[in-house]
Amino acid sequence: MAEQPLAAIILAAGQGTRMKSDLHKVLHPIAGLPMLHHLLESLNAAGAARQVFVVGARREQVEASVAPRGVDIAHQAEQLGTAHAALQAKAALTGFDGIAIVCFGDTPFLKPETISRLKERLLAKDAPRVAVLGFVPEDTKAYGRIIADASGNIAKMVEFKDASEAERAVKLCNSGVTAVRTADLWPLLERVGNDNATGEYYLPDIVMLALADGDRAVVVETDADELIGINSRAELAEAEAIWQARRRAQAMAEGATLIAPDTVWFAYDTVIGRDVVIQPNVVFGPGVTLADNVVIRAFCEIVGATVADGCIVGPFTRLLPGTEMQQGSRVGNFVEVKNAVLGAGAKANHLTYLGDATVGANANIGAGTITCNYDGYFKYQTVIGDNAFIGSNSALIAPVKIGRDAIVAAGSAVSRDVADGELRMVRAEQLVKPGRADRFHDAMRKKKREGNWHASIVAEGA
């Protein structure tokens, strides 16, 4: 049979009351990416040419989130059931002739391979009218049941509330994910009634309608973990744990060493090279790329940063968006870097803030150095040349340039450019008063002995 285009109808109109949140349920993140977008990635990978979101409450949040992806939005003003929700996509798909996959915005782990299998089953030679995705969970809970033979031919589908005890004993459950040709979908949806325990229009009823017409409906089984639905904060945490466990296993399989895997947290787009070593308690936010042979020491947070081959980061380091560490550069304990480039071999090993800065190759940034990049209104650049040496406890007041091979003496506050090869020392004159400390201590001790409590407090403070 000729290939047919694929459209996705994503149902996301539920209230999500169990989340107890002002944020729409499907926008809560897993690994830093809204769960809805995890599903979108799978649909794109499966070749879904059209995508329609059916939304209800907080529709503006969903619209804003998916707008850059060029998808369509349909509105379900009243939540009258899944069949009613799917029918709201009809106008958006006017003129589309192909296969529609109906799925749910709160099932982020649906795989593109599974979507393709469902589509292929619908296109098989026996030409079923409807294909449904089923699964066998450890706890069948209140899922709808699928009564099918060993070949996957469905005899009946029933919602839990309407099922008999014998039907509830069946382990094969309905995920709700359904594939139907659009030429069949709309007529079937329009025939669905609501004569059931809840008075809703159930999507699975299209299977029973197809069977009543003398057509066939089939089930395709997949793993239960792929069909996890998220309706509460606890289930969101469970989903995060599942995603992270999979990503950790992938990282190690691809050649990274995770010293304590359960303490490392990846983002959805973290890229990791070979022979990377990640020590305990490291958190990656979105937008991080680690090249080969990188070492990330314990207790680091890395977001929006690119780390080149052979770099060492941490412990206790924050790399924030716009950070670029070039080959062999190093940042150490209690260093924060934001919107800054560290040249090859550059070092900032202790207690440093580098913001809006360019640090040249092999430059050394001493402990306690701060780039003063913000005046309360605007950000300014600090440029440090190759092989420059910045002494400890220095403040570089941007905009400022430190030349190649220049030295900034420890304790300096530099507000003017430093030329190549220049030594800059900016310190207040030191006052030396011999014996003054001894006389002060003697006077304070005498007052304390005499009971002058105010003087005692002053002395202790001193």
PDB file of N, CA, C and O in Angstrom, residues 6 71 112 116 145 203 207 211 225 227 230 232 240 256 268 290 294 336 391 414 442:
ATOM      1  N   LEU A   6       1.032  11.396   7.797  1.00  0.00           N
ATOM      2  CA  LEU A   6       0.643  11.182   9.188  1.00  0.00           C
ATOM      3  C   LEU A   6       0.332  12.513   9.847  1.00  0.00           C
ATOM      4  O   LEU A   6       1.083  13.485   9.712  1.00  0.00           O
ATOM      5  N   VAL A  71       2.487  24.481  14.905  1.00  0.00           N
ATOM      6  CA  VAL A  71       1.413  23.499  15.011  1.00  0.00           C
ATOM      7  C   VAL A  71       0.068  24.210  15.054  1.00  0.00           C
ATOM      8  O   VAL A  71      -0.011  25.426  15.227  1.00  0.00           O
ATOM      9  N   PRO A 112       8.981   7.186  18.836  1.00  0.00           N
ATOM     10  CA  PRO A 112       8.665   7.294  17.405  1.00  0.00           C
ATOM     11  C   PRO A 112       8.525   5.928  16.746  1.00  0.00           C
ATOM     12  O   PRO A 112       7.705   5.748  15.844  1.00  0.00           O
ATOM     13  N   SER A 116       5.301   4.574  14.609  1.00  0.00           N
ATOM     14  CA  SER A 116       5.446   4.003  13.261  1.00  0.00           C
ATOM     15  C   SER A 116       4.858   2.597  13.194  1.00  0.00           C
ATOM     16  O   SER A 116       4.225   2.224  12.188  1.00  0.00           O
ATOM     17  N   ARG A 145     -10.042  -1.683  29.419  1.00  0.00           N
ATOM     18  CA  ARG A 145      -9.529  -2.993  29.039  1.00  0.00           C
ATOM     19  C   ARG A 145      -9.767  -3.268  27.563  1.00  0.00           C
ATOM     20  O   ARG A 145     -10.729  -2.781  26.951  1.00  0.00           O
ATOM     21  N   LEU A 203     -13.354   7.961  23.352  1.00  0.00           N
ATOM     22  CA  LEU A 203     -12.635   7.650  22.118  1.00  0.00           C
ATOM     23  C   LEU A 203     -12.634   6.151  21.801  1.00  0.00           C
ATOM     24  O   LEU A 203     -12.817   5.765  20.639  1.00  0.00           O
ATOM     25  N   VAL A 207     -13.887   1.990  18.258  1.00  0.00           N
ATOM     26  CA  VAL A 207     -13.560   0.593  17.967  1.00  0.00           C
ATOM     27  C   VAL A 207     -14.836  -0.238  17.895  1.00  0.00           C
ATOM     28  O   VAL A 207     -15.039  -1.044  16.979  1.00  0.00           O
ATOM     29  N   LEU A 211     -16.395  -2.316  14.731  1.00  0.00           N
ATOM     30  CA  LEU A 211     -16.752  -3.734  14.795  1.00  0.00           C
ATOM     31  C   LEU A 211     -18.211  -3.946  14.421  1.00  0.00           C
ATOM     32  O   LEU A 211     -18.560  -4.907  13.725  1.00  0.00           O
ATOM     33  N   ASP A 225       6.206   1.195  30.422  1.00  0.00           N
ATOM     34  CA  ASP A 225       6.972   2.405  30.762  1.00  0.00           C
ATOM     35  C   ASP A 225       6.835   3.493  29.704  1.00  0.00           C
ATOM     36  O   ASP A 225       6.991   4.684  29.992  1.00  0.00           O
ATOM     37  N   LEU A 227       4.194   4.333  28.245  1.00  0.00           N
ATOM     38  CA  LEU A 227       2.863   4.933  28.257  1.00  0.00           C
ATOM     39  C   LEU A 227       2.515   5.528  29.613  1.00  0.00           C
ATOM     40  O   LEU A 227       1.337   5.682  29.952  1.00  0.00           O
ATOM     41  N   ILE A 230       1.098  11.346  33.304  1.00  0.00           N
ATOM     42  CA  ILE A 230       1.508  12.183  34.433  1.00  0.00           C
ATOM     43  C   ILE A 230       0.350  13.079  34.836  1.00  0.00           C
ATOM     44  O   ILE A 230      -0.067  13.956  34.080  1.00  0.00           O
ATOM     45  N   SER A 232       0.120  14.046  38.475  1.00  0.00           N
ATOM     46  CA  SER A 232       0.401  14.607  39.791  1.00  0.00           C
ATOM     47  C   SER A 232       1.890  14.913  39.902  1.00  0.00           C
ATOM     48  O   SER A 232       2.698  14.467  39.077  1.00  0.00           O
ATOM     49  N   GLU A 240      10.546  11.733  35.857  1.00  0.00           N
ATOM     50  CA  GLU A 240      11.906  12.298  35.834  1.00  0.00           C
ATOM     51  C   GLU A 240      12.933  11.228  36.176  1.00  0.00           C
ATOM     52  O   GLU A 240      13.985  11.115  35.521  1.00  0.00           O
ATOM     53  N   ALA A 256      31.228   7.327  28.812  1.00  0.00           N
ATOM     54  CA  ALA A 256      31.464   8.266  29.916  1.00  0.00           C
ATOM     55  C   ALA A 256      31.494   7.497  31.229  1.00  0.00           C
ATOM     56  O   ALA A 256      30.808   6.483  31.392  1.00  0.00           O
ATOM     57  N   TYR A 268      17.593  17.369  28.802  1.00  0.00           N
ATOM     58  CA  TYR A 268      17.133  16.639  27.618  1.00  0.00           C
ATOM     59  C   TYR A 268      18.113  16.703  26.460  1.00  0.00           C
ATOM     60  O   TYR A 268      18.160  15.800  25.618  1.00  0.00           O
ATOM     61  N   LEU A 290      29.735  18.650  26.261  1.00  0.00           N
ATOM     62  CA  LEU A 290      31.052  18.276  26.785  1.00  0.00           C
ATOM     63  C   LEU A 290      31.789  17.496  25.708  1.00  0.00           C
ATOM     64  O   LEU A 290      31.278  16.489  25.211  1.00  0.00           O
ATOM     65  N   VAL A 294      36.863  15.301  29.159  1.00  0.00           N
ATOM     66  CA  VAL A 294      36.529  16.342  30.131  1.00  0.00           C
ATOM     67  C   VAL A 294      36.333  15.701  31.500  1.00  0.00           C
ATOM     68  O   VAL A 294      35.794  14.598  31.615  1.00  0.00           O
ATOM     69  N   GLU A 336      32.382  30.983  39.328  1.00  0.00           N
ATOM     70  CA  GLU A 336      31.186  31.127  38.513  1.00  0.00           C
ATOM     71  C   GLU A 336      31.563  31.836  37.225  1.00  0.00           C
ATOM     72  O   GLU A 336      32.242  32.869  37.256  1.00  0.00           O
ATOM     73  N   GLY A 391      46.465  38.850  39.586  1.00  0.00           N
ATOM     74  CA  GLY A 391      46.751  38.492  40.973  1.00  0.00           C
ATOM     75  C   GLY A 391      45.476  38.331  41.797  1.00  0.00           C
ATOM     76  O   GLY A 391      44.396  38.830  41.449  1.00  0.00           O
ATOM     77  N   VAL A 414      41.199  47.567  38.963  1.00  0.00           N
ATOM     78  CA  VAL A 414      41.655  48.094  37.680  1.00  0.00           C
ATOM     79  C   VAL A 414      40.462  48.637  36.905  1.00  0.00           C
ATOM     80  O   VAL A 414      39.530  47.901  36.575  1.00  0.00           O
ATOM     81  N   ASP A 442      46.101  47.113  75.554  1.00  0.00           N
ATOM     82  CA  ASP A 442      46.290  47.436  76.985  1.00  0.00           C
ATOM     83  C   ASP A 442      45.142  48.302  77.492  1.00  0.00           C
ATOM     84  O   ASP A 442      44.600  48.076  78.586  1.00  0.00           O
TER      85      ASP A 442
END
